[in-house]
C-alpha angles and dihedrals in degrees: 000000000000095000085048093061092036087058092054096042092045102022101194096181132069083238103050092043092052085052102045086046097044087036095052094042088047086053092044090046101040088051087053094045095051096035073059095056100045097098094051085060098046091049091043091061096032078058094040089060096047093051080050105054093036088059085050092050088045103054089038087060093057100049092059097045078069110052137059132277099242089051093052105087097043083051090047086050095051100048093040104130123201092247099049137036119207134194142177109215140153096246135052114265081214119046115257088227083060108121131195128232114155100085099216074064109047083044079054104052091040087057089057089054095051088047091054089031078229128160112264095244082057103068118051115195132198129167133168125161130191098276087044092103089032111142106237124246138198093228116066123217113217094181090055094074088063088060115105119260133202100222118195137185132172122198135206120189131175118225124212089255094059097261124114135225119235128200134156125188134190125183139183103224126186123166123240096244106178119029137179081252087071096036086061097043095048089050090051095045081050093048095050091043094057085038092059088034088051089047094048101045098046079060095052099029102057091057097037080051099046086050097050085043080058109046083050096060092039087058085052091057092253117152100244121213104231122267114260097246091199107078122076142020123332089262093055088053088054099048097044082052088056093049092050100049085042092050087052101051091043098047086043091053104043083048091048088046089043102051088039085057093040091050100045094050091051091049089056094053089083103044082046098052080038092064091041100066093036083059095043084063093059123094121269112270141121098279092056089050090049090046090047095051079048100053088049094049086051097049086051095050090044086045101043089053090046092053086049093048101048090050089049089050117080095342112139135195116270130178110252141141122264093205093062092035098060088034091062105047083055086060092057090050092047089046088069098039116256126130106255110137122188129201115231116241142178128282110272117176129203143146118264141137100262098206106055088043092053078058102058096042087050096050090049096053091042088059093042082049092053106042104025105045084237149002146242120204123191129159128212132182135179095199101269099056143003140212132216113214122203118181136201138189095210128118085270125217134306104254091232083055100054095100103033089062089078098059119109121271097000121129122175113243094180111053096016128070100248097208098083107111093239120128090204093261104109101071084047087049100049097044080054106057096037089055084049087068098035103269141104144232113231117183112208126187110205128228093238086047135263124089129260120215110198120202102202114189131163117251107242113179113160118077093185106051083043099053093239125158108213125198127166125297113241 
């Protein structure tokens, strides 16, 4: 019960929020509608009662036109109702000089005549009710008609004989102002209302989906088949029109960046291994030593982009699970003998591009390798997403620097060994590539010492709601 209400007080979905909105303007509209019509209600039984009671009256009238005298009390005392009193007497209950002046009366008392098909100066009528002697007022009450009213009428009828019929009646009236009638016919407007919504918003919420399941992927560096442009509204064409136009340009621009890069790094390669060999000729020194260590930082740095480049080209998303995936490049890491220890975990699938992962796994445990001594790699998940731990034992990182550190090309000279090999390239790599596939890089240091780097990445496991080709992975 408590997520229903929360739906309808927070509506997440197109549907929810088109039926929250028509529901509530039906129910607006119908409570005005009926709040209108209240004092119709009120005047048609009001009406009703009088018709009733003058066909009484009338009837009465004509049974006793048709007995004596000396029956028509006991008569009159059989047929009394609780409602209504009657009596036969000499004399009008209502003066003769008594005049009318309230027209719903004097219609009234004109409907009783053409019932008897008597002379006017025959029937007396008289009628009051509770809001007869109300002070008027500028501002009108609907919810007053729905009150109940004492209604009363008093009736004075001449027989052929020369008496006259008394009776006097007095009734409590109250409209009937909700029925089972309008409690049908509300559920079925409803109904009809969230039929029609439901029909409208699948129309506009399966475009508007496949857009925002698009723009995900695009954001995960996916290539994205185009939007049909053909389905919706006119505003939904246009706007899957936009996306694809934007999809293209972008696509075309990260490919046009990552071949120049590519290209550029391959086309150093020569001048590099060039200088190399013309250094190789020099004397021993120290400036050969220091060209050389500079060369060498140069080829990795050539190298390490190069290698980047080539997985981000071409590399597509295959199903595959992360557990053996991580557990596997640790081995890699234990085959050759250094300490890197991985807790086994269970199986988790998703849908990722292997290589590039790899990448990043690898980047993070060469850094803990480097600056911790080990390290320790466990994976956790809570269903939607997981996360890749990978901990050190080093002096960790200065809090102002934690996000320096992925920046191209930094290293930090102050609170990380600087013998390590690296160029400053691995903790940029491996964000990007984990933002490539939705996720993020936190760098954490811990309270007993050693740094944690958590590879946090968003569980996808379904290629063909995704759109994802999958081929097998090498």
């Amino acid at each position: 019960m408590k997520g229903v209400m929360s739906v309808l007080r927070h509506p997440r979905s197109l549907f929810t929020h088109m039926v929250a909105l028509l529901v509530g303007a039906m129910l607006v509209a119908k409570f005005a509608s009926w709040t209108a019509s209240l004092d119709d209600k009120a005047a048609t039984v009001r009406r009703t009662h009088i018709e009733e009671t003058l066909l009484r009256i009338a009837a009465t009238t004509r049974v006793m036109g048709t007995l004596p005298r000396e029956h028509r009390a006991d008569t009159l005392a059989a047929i009394r109702a609780r409602e209504t009193r009657y009596s036969v007497d000499d004399t009008p209950a209502i003066p003769p000089d008594y005049q009318l002046t309230d027209p719903q009366a004097m219609a009234v008392r004109d409907r009783l005549i053409d019932i008897l098909d008597l002379p006017p100066s025959a029937v007396q009528f008289k009628m009051w009710n509770r809001a007869e002697n109300a002070e008027p007022s500028w501002f009108h009450n609907p919810w007053a008609a729905i009150e109940p009213v004492e209604m009363g009428m008093k009736f004075s009828v001449r027989l052929a004989d020369g008496q006259w019929l008394n009776a006097v009646n007095r009734r409590m009236v109250q409209p009937t102002v909700w029925s089972s009638t309008s409690t049908w016919t509300l559920l079925t407007s409803i109904l009809m209302v969230a039929a029609a919504t439901f029909y409208i918003s699948r129309r506009l919420s399966r475009p508007l989906r496949d857009l925002a399941d698009s723009a995900d992927r695009l954001g995960r560096g996916e290539a994205v088949p185009a939007l049909e442009t053909e389905r919706g509204p006119e505003e939904v064409r246009r706007a899957a029109n936009a996306f694809n136009a934007m999809a293209a340009r972008i696509r075309r621009f990260v490919d046009d960046r990552t071949r120049i890069l590519a290209a550029i790094s391959h086309d150093l390669r020569t001048p590099i291994t060039n200088l190399r060999l013309r250094v190789e000729l020099l004397d021993e020194g120290e400036t050969k030593s220091r060209m050389l260590e500079t060369l060498d930082e140069l080829r990795s740095t050539v190298e390490a982009t190069l290698s980047f480049t080539r997985e981000e080209l071409g590399e597509e998303a295959v199903r595959a699970d992360l557990s053996t995936l991580v557990e596997s490049v640790c081995d890699d890491f234990a085959d050759t003998g250094h300490p890197v220890h991985f807790s086994a975990a269970d199986r988790l699938p998703l849908i990722c591009r292997t290589s590039s992962l790899r990448r990043a796994i690898r980047n993070l445990i060469e850094n803990a390798l480097a600056y911790g001594g080990t390290a320790r790699v466990s994976i956790r998940s809570d269903g939607a997403g997981a996360e890749i731990i990978v901990a050190d034992d080093g002096p960790g990182i200065p809090e102002p620097d934690m996000e320096r550190v992925f920046e191209p090309f930094v290293r930090l000279e102050a609170s990380r060994n600087r013998r390590t090999g690296g160029v400053g390239l691995g903790l940029s790599i491996a964000r990007s590539v984990v933002r490539g596939h939705g996720g993020d890089i936190r760098l954490s240091n811990r309270p007993d010492g050693g740094l944690d780097a958590i590879i946090m990445i968003p569980i996808v496991t379904s290629p063909d709601k995704e759109g994802i080709i999958l081929r097998k992975a090498a």
